[in-house]
Coordinates of C-alpha atoms in Angstrom, one line a residue:
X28 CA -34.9 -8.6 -16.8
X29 CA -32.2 -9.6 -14.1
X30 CA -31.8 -8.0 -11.0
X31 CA -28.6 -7.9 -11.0
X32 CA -25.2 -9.3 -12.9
X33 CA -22.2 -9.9 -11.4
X34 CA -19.3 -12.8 -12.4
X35 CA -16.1 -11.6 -10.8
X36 CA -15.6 -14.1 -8.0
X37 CA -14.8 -18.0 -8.2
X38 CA -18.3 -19.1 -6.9
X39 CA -20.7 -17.2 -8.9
X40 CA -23.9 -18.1 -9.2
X41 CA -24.0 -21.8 -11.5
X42 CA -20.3 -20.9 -12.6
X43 CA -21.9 -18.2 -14.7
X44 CA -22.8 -14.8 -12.8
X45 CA -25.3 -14.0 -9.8
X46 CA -28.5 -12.0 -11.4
X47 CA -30.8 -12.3 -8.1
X48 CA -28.2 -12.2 -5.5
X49 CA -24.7 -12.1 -4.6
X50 CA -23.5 -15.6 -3.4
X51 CA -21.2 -13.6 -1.3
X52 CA -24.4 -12.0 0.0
X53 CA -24.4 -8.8 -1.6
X54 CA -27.9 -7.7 -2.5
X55 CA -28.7 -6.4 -6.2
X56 CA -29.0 -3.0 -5.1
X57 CA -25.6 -3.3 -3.6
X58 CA -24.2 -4.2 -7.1
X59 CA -26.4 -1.7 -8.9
X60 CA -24.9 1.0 -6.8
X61 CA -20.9 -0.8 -7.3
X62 CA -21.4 -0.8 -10.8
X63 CA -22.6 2.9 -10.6
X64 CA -19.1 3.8 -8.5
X65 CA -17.4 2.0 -11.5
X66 CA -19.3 3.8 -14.3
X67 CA -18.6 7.1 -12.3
X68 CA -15.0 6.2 -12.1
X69 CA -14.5 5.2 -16.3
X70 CA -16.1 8.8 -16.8
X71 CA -13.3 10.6 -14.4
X72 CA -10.8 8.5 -16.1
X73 CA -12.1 10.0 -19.7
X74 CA -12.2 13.5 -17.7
X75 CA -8.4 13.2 -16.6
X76 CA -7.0 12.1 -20.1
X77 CA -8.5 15.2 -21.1
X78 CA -7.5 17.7 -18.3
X79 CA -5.1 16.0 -16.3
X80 CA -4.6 14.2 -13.2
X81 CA -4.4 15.7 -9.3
X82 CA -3.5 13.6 -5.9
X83 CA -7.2 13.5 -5.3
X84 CA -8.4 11.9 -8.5
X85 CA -5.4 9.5 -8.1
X86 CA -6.8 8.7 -4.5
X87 CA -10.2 8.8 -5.4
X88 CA -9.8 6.0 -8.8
X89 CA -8.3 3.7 -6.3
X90 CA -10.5 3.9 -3.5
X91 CA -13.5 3.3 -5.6
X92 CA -11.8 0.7 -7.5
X93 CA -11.2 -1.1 -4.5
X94 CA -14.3 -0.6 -3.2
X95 CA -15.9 -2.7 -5.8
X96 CA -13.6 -5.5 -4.5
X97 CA -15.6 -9.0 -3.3
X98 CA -16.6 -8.5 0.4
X99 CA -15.5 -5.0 1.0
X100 CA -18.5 -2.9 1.2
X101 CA -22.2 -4.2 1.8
X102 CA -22.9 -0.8 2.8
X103 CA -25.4 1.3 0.2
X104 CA -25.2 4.6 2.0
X105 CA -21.8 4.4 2.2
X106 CA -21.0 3.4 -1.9
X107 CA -23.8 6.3 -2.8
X108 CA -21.4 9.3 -1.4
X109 CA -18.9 7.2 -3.0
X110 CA -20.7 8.1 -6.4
X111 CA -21.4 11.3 -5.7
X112 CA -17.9 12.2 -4.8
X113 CA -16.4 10.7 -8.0
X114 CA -19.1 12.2 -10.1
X115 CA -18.0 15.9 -8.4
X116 CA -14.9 15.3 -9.4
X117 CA -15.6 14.3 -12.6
X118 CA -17.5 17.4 -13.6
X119 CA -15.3 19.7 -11.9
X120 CA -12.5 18.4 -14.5
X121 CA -14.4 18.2 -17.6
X122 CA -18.9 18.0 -17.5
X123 CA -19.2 17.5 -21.1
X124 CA -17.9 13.8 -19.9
X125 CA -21.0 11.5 -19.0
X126 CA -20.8 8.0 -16.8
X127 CA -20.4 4.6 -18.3
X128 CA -23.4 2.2 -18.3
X129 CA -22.1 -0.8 -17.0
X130 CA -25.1 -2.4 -18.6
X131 CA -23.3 -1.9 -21.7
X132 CA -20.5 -3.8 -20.8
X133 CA -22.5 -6.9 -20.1
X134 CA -24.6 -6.7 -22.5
X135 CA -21.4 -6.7 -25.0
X136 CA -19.9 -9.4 -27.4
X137 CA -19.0 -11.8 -25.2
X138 CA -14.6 -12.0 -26.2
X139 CA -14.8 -8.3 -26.0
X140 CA -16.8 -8.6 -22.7
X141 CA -14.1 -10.8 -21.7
X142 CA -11.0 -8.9 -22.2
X143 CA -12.5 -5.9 -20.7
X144 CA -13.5 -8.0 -17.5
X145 CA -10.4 -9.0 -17.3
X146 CA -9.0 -5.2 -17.4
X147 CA -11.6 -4.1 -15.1
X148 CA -11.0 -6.8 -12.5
X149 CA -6.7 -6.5 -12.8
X150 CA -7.0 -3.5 -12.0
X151 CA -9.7 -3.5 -9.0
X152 CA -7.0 -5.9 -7.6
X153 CA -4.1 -3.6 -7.9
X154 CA -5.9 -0.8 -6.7
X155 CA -6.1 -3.1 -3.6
X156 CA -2.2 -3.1 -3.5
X157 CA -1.9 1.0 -4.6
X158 CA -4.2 1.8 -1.7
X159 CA -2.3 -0.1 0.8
X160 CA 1.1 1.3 -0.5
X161 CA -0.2 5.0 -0.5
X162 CA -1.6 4.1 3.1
X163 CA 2.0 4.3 4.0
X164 CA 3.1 6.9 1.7
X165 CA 4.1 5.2 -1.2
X166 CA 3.7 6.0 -4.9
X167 CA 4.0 5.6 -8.6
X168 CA 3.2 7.7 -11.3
X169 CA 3.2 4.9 -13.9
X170 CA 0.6 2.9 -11.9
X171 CA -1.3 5.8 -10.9
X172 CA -1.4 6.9 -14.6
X173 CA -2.7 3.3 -15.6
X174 CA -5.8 3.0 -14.0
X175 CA -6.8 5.7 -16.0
X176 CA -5.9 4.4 -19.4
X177 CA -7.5 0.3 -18.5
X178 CA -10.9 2.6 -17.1
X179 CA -11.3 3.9 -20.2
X180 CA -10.2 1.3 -22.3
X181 CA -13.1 -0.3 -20.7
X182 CA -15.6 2.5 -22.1
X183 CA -14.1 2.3 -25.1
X184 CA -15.6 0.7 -28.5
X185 CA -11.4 -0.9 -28.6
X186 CA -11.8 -4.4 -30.3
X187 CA -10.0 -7.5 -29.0
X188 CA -6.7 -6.7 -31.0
X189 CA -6.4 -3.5 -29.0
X190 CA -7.9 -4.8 -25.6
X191 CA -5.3 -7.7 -25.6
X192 CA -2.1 -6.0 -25.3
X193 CA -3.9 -4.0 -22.5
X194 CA -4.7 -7.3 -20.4
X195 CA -0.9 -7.9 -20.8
X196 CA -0.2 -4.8 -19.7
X197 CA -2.5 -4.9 -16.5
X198 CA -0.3 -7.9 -15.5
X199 CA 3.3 -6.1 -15.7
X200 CA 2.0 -2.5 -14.2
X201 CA 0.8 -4.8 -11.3
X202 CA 4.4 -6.1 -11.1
X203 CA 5.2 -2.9 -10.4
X204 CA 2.6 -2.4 -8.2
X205 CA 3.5 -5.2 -6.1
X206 CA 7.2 -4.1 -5.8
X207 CA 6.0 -1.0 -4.7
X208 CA 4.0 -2.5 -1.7
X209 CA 6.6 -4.9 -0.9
X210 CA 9.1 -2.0 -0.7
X211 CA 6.5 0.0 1.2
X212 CA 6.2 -2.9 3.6
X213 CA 9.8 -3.8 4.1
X214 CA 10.9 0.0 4.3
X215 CA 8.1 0.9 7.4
X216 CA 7.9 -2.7 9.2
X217 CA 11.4 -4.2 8.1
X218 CA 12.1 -7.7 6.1
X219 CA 10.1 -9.8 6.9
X220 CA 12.3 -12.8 8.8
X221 CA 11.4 -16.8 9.6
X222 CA 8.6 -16.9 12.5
X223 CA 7.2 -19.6 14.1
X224 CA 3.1 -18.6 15.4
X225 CA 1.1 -20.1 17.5
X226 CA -2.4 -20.9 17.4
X227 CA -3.2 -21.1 21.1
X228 CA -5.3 -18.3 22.5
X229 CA -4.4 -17.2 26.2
X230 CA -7.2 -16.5 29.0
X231 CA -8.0 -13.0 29.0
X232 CA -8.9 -9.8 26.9
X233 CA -8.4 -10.2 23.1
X234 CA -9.0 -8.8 19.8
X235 CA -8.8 -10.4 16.8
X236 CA -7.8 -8.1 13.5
X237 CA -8.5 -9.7 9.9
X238 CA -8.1 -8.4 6.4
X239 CA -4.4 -7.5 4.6
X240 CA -3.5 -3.9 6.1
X241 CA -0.1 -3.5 7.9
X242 CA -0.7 -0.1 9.7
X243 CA -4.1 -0.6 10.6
X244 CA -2.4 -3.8 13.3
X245 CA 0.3 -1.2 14.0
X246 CA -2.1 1.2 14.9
X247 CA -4.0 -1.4 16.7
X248 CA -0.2 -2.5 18.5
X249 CA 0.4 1.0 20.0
X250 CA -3.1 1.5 21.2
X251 CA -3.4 -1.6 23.0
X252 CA 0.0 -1.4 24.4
X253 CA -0.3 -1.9 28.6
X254 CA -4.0 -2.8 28.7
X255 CA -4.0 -5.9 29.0
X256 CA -5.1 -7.2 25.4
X257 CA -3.8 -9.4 23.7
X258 CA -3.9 -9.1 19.3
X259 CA -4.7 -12.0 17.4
X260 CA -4.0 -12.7 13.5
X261 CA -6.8 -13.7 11.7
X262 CA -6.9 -14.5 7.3
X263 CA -4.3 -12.8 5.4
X264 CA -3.1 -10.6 8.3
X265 CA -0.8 -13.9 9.9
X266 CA 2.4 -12.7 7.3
X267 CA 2.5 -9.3 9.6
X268 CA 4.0 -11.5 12.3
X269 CA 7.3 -11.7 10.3
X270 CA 7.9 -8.4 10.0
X271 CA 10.1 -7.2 12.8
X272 CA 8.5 -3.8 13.7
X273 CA 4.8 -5.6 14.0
X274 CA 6.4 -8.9 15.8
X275 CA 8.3 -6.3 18.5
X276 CA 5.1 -6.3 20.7
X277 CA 4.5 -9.1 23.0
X278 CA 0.5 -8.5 23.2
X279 CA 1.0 -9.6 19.3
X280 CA 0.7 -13.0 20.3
X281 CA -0.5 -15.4 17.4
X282 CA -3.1 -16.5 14.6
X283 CA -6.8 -17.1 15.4
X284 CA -9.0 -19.5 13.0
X285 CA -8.1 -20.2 9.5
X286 CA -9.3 -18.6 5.7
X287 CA -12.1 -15.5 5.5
X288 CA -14.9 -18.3 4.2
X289 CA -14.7 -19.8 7.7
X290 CA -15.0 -16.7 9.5
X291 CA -19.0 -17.5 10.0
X292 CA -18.0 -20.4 12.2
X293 CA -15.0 -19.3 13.5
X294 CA -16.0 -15.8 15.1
X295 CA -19.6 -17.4 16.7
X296 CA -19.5 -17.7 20.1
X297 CA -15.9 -15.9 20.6
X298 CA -15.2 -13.6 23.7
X299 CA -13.6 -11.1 22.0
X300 CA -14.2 -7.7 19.2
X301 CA -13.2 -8.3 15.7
X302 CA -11.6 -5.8 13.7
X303 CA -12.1 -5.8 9.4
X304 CA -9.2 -3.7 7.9
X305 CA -9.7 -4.8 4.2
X306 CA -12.0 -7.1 2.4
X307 CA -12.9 -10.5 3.3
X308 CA -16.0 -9.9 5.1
X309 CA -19.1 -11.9 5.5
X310 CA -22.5 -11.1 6.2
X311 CA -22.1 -11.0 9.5
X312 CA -24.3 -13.5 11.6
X313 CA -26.5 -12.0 14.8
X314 CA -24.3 -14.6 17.0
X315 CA -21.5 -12.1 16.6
X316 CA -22.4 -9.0 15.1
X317 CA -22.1 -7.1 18.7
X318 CA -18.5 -7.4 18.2
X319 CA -17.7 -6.6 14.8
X320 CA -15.7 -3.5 13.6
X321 CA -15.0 -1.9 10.6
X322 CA -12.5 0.4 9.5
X323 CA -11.1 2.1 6.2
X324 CA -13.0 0.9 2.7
X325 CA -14.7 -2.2 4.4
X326 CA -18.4 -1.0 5.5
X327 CA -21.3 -3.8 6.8
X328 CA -24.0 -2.3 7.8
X329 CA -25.5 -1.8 11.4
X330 CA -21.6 -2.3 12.4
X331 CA -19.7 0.5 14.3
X332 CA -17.4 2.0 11.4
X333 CA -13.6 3.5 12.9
X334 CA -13.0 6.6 10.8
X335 CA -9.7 8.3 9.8
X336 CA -9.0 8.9 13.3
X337 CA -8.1 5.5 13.3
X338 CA -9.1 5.8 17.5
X339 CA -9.8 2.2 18.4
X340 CA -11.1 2.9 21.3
X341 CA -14.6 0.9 21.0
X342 CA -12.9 -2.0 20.0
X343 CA -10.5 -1.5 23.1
X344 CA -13.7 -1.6 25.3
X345 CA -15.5 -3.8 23.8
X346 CA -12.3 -6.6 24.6
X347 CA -12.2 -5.5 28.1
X348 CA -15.8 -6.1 28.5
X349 CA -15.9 -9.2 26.8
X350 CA -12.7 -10.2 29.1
X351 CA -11.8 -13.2 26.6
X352 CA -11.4 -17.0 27.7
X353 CA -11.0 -18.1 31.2
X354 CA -8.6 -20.8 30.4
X355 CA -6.2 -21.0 27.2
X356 CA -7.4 -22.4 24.1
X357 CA -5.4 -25.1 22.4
X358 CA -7.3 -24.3 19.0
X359 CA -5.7 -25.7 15.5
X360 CA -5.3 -25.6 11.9
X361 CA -7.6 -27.7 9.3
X362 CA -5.3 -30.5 9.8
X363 CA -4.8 -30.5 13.6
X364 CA -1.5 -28.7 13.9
X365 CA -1.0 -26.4 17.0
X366 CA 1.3 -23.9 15.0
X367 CA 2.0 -22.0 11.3
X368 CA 5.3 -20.7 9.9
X369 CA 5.8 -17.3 7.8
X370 CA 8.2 -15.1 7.3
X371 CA 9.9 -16.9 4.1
X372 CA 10.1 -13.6 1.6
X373 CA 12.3 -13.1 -1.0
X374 CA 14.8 -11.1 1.6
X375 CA 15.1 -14.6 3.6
X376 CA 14.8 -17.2 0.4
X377 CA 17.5 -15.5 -1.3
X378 CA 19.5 -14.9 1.7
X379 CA 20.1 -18.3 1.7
X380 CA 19.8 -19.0 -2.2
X381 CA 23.6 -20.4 -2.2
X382 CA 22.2 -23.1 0.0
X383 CA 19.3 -23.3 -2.2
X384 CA 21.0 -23.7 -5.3
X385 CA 23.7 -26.2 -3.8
X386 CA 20.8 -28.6 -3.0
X387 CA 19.1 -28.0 -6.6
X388 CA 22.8 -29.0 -8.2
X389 CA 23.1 -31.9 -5.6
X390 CA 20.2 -33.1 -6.7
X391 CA 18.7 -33.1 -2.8
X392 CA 15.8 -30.6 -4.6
X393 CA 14.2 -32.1 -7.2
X394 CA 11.2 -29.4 -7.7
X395 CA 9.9 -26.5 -6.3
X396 CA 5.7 -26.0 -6.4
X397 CA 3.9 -23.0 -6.3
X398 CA 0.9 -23.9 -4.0
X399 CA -1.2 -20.6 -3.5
X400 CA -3.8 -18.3 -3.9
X401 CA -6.9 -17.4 -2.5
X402 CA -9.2 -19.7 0.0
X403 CA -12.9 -20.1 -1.1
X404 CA -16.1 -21.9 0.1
X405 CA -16.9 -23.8 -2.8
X406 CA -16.4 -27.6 -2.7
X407 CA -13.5 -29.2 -4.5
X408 CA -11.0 -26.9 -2.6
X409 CA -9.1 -29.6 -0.3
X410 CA -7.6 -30.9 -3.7
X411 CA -4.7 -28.3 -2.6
X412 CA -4.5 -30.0 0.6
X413 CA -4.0 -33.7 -1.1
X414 CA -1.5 -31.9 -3.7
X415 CA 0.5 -30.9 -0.7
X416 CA 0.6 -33.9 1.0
X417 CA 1.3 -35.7 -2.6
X418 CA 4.3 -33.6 -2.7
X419 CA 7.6 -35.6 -2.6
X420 CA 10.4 -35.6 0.1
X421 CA 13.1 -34.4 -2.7
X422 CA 10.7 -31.6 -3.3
X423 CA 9.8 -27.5 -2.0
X424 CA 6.0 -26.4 -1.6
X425 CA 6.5 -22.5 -1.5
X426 CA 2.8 -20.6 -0.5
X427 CA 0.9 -17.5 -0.4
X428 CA -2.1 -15.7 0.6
X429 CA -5.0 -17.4 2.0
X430 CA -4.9 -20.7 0.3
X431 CA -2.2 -22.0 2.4
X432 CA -4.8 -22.5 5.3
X433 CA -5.7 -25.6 3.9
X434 CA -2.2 -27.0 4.4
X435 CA -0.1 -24.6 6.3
X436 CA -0.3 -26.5 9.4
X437 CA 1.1 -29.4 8.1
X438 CA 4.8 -31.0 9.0
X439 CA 6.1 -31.5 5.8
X440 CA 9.8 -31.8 7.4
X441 CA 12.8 -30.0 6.2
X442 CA 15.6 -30.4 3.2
X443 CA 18.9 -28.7 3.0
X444 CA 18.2 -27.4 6.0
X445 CA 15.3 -25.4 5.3
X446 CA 11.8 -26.1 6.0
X447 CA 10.1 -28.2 2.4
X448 CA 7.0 -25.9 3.2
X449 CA 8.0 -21.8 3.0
X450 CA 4.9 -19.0 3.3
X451 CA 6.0 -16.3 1.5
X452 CA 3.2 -13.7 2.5
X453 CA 0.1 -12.3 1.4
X454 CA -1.3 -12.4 -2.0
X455 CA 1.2 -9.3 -2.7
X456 CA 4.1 -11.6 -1.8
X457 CA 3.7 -13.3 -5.1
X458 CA 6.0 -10.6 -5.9
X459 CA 8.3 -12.5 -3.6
X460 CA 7.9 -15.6 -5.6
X461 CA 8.4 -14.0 -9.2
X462 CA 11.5 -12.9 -7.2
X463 CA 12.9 -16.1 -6.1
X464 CA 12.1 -17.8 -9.8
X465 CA 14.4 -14.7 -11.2
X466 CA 16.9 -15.6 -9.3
X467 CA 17.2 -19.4 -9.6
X468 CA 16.5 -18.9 -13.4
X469 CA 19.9 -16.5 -13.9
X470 CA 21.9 -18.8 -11.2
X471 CA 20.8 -21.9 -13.8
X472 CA 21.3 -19.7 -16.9
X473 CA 18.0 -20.7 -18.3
X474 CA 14.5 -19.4 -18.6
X475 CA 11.8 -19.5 -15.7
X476 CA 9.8 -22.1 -18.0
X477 CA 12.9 -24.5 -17.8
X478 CA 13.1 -24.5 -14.0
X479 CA 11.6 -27.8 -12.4
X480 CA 9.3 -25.2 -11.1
X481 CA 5.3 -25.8 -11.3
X482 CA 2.6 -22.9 -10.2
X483 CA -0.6 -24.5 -9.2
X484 CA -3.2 -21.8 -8.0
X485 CA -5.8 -21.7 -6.8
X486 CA -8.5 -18.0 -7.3
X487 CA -11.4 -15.9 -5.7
X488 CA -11.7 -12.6 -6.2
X489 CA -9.9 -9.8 -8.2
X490 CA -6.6 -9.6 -6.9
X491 CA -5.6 -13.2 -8.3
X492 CA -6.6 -12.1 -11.3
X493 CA -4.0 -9.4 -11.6
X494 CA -1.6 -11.8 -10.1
X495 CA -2.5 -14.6 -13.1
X496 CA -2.1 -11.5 -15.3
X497 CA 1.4 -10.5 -14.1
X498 CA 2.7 -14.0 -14.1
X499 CA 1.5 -14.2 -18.3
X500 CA 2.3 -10.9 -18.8
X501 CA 6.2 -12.2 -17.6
X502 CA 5.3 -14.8 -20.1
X503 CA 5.5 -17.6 -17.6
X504 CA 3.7 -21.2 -19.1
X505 CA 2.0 -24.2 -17.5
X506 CA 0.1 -22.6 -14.9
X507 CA -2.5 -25.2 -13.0
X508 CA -5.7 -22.6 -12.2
X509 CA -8.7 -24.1 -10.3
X510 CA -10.7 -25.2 -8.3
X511 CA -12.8 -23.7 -11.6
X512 CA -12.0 -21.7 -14.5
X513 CA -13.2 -18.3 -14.3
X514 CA -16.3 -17.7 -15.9
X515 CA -15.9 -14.1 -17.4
X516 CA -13.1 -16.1 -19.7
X517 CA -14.6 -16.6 -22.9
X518 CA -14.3 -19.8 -24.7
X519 CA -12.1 -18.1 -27.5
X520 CA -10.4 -15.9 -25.0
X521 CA -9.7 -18.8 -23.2
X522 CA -8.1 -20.4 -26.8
X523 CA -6.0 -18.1 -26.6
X524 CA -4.3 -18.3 -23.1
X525 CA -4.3 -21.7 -23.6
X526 CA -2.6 -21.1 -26.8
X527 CA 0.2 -19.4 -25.9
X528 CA 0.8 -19.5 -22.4
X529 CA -0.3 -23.3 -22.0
X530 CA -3.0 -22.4 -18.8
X531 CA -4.7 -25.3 -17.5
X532 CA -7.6 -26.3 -15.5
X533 CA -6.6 -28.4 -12.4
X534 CA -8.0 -32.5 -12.4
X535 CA -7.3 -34.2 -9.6
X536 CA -4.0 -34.3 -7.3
X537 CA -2.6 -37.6 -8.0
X538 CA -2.8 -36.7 -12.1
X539 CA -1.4 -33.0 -11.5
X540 CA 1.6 -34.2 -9.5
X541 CA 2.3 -36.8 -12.2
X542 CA 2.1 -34.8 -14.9
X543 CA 3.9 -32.1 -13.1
X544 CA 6.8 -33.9 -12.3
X545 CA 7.4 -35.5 -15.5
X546 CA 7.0 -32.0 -17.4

């Protein structure tokens, strides 16, 4: 009997699931207890169909979706009143309802198993986005209303001719999704503008804030303001310094360290508190685990945990006690660089998307690549760093999300007068791409699939799944997936994406680029 099963991340165990132990070092009573939150949450999703929906259950589907996120919660106490509070709610709508056994979905065929891990893990990623855009006040009843229907779709007997239309539809309610955050975003912090960062870290009192959430660094901002401390990016949190209502405050002075996977490393040995807003932590070592904070879904436990009072205070302290370095520290990127760009979102790129198209007709831009995704451990990931640097003179590498660590630092030089390499954002922002491909596909007068336009992404955990599932669900074609395939994809589920959507594994980054540019 196996401890445990879990397969939603890139580097499960043998490319086929973990059943002792999380390779993201989540312990099999952990993932009993996460797939107890989701069974919980499938039977108040059959409890709302039947009785309706409130702003609690709404809350409540999300936050335990996202929960069940990789590297959010390592924390069992925490994840049991999770249950408990879901199953409440569940029987105060309708306790003729019982949980799903999540042991029945693994233990199912294994196309059926596949298209229902595909639903389940969409929508875990979009309830990410839903959670971040409610953070800040920001709805939709559509997408609210939908992680009901995919929850119980997934406790449903449905076979693969119903489930299939549902994957599709994960994709395109997650482009809503995304627009919703991206108008949450822009609305609160403004549109996000060109901005060049630095990844020196000055002498004195610091914190470092990682993870993906926008208010939590505001927050942060206006309680450090005068004190003396200076805020440092780390992971998916370097976009924030683009907006202009984050990048207002001098103490928010740059990026520290590279992608979550490095974080291990990185954090050892540093002077200074970090803060974990979101997912992407690590089991945290005993070199640093004095100085690690937690706050919102992400629980480790053992680690001081900031409630809904959002006070920061301990983290405050614990940088003025720490006092940071005594001298600046001229730190860099993966490939030396001293500084990172952001700031290039759909507001900016099509801003300037006369300029853009002048130098497409001109024939100064030859192609435009999609380089992005999220950043893993596993080995074969610096094939997105060769693609990159394979990339042609005549061409544009637009990026997102973590996986531009590998090659953001780079001086790839400029064309038409804007830089060859753009970072669009978080993993969100690929809302900003879909954008930006809109646009240059009606100013051509052709389809998306006829740009000179080729997506090559790379994937982790659940929230590029929902992406990969928007971009099919928008019926876009030739997409170069890697560093490995995911393993919850059957092989006749996989037929199929390959079928009609022509979804590819990458090989290697002199073959890609060739084949790429003579599409």
């Amino acid at each position: 009997m196996k401890d445990m099963f879990c397969f939603q991340c890139e580097q499960t165990a043998k490319g086929a699931g973990c059943e002792v132990k999380g390779v993201c070092g989540k312990a099999a009573p952990t993932a009993g207890l996460q797939d107890d939150l989701i069974g919980a949450a499938i039977g108040l999703s059959k409890a709302v169909i039947n009785k309706g929906a409130t702003e609690a259950t709404d809350a409540c589907i999300k936050k335990a979706l996202f929960t069940t996120v990789t590297n959010v919660n390592f924390d069992d106490e925490s994840i049991k009143i999770m249950v408990d509070c879901v199953e409440k709610m569940k029987n105060d709508l309708d306790p003729s309802v019982a949980d799903y056994k999540m042991e029945s979905l693994w233990d199912e065929n294994e196309d059926i198993r596949s298209l229902k891990t595909l639903i389940l893990l969409g929508v875990k990623g979009m309830a990410a986005y839903a959670h971040h855009a409610a953070i800040l006040g920001y709805h939709d009843a559509s997408v609210d209303a939908f992680f009901y229907k995919a929850l119980a779709a997934v406790g449903s007997d449905m076979g693969m001719d119903e489930l299939l239309p549902i994957v599709l539809e994960t994709g395109s309610v997650n482009l809503t999704c995304m627009e919703l955050l991206d108008k949450a975003n822009t609305e609160t912090y403004g549109t996000p503008a060109p901005t060049e960062v630095t990844l020196t870290i000055e002498k004195g009192p610091f914190i470092i804030i990682t993870g993906h959430d926008l208010k939590d660094l505001k927050l942060l901002l206006e309680q450090t303001e005068g004190k003396g401390i200076n805020i440092y990016t780390h992971g998916e949190m370097l976009p924030c310094h683009a907006y202009p209502e984050l990048n207002k405050y001098p103490h928010l002075k740059g990026n520290f360290g590279t992608a979550w996977q490095n974080q291990q490393k990185e954090f050892a040995n540093v002077p200074a508190p970090v803060l974990f807003t979101t997912n992407c932590i690590m089991p945290v070592k005993e070199s640093y685990a004095d100085r690690i904070f937690t706050t919102d879904l992400v629980q480790y436990p053992e680690m001081v945990h900031i409630g809904k009072d959002k006070d920061f205070t301990p983290v405050i302290e614990k940088a003025l006690e720490l006092g940071g370095y005594d001298e600046d520290q001229h730190m860099t990127g993966i490939n030396g660089g001293h500084k990172v760009m952001t700031g290039f979102g759909h507001g900016t790129v099509l801003g300037v998307a006369d300029k853009v198209i002048e130098a497409v007709k001109a024939g100064d831009i030859k192609h435009f690549f999609l380089v992005g995704g999220c950043d893993g451990a596993k080995t074969g990931r610096n094939y997105y760093t060769e693609f990159v640097e394979k990339t042609p003179s005549d061409t544009v590498v637009l990026t997102l999300a973590c996986g531009k660590y590998r090659f953001n630092d780079l001086d790839l030089g400029t064309i038409g007068g804007l830089p060859r390499l753009m970072d669009m954002g978080q993993c969100n922002d690929a809302y900003s791409a879909i954008k930006v491909a809109v646009a240059l596909a009606d100013a051509f007068q052709c389809e998306v699939n006829e740009l000179p336009l080729s997506m090559v992404l790379s994937w982790y955990e659940q929230k590029a799944v929902c992406i990969l599932l928007t971009l099919l669900s928008l019926g876009i074609k030739n997409i170069l997936l890697g560093p490995t395939l995911p393993a919850f994809v059957s092989p006749n589920v996989l037929n199929v994406l390959v079928e009609n959507y022509q979804i590819g594994p990458i090989t290697t980054a002199e073959e890609d680029m060739k084949k790429l540019l003579n599409k």
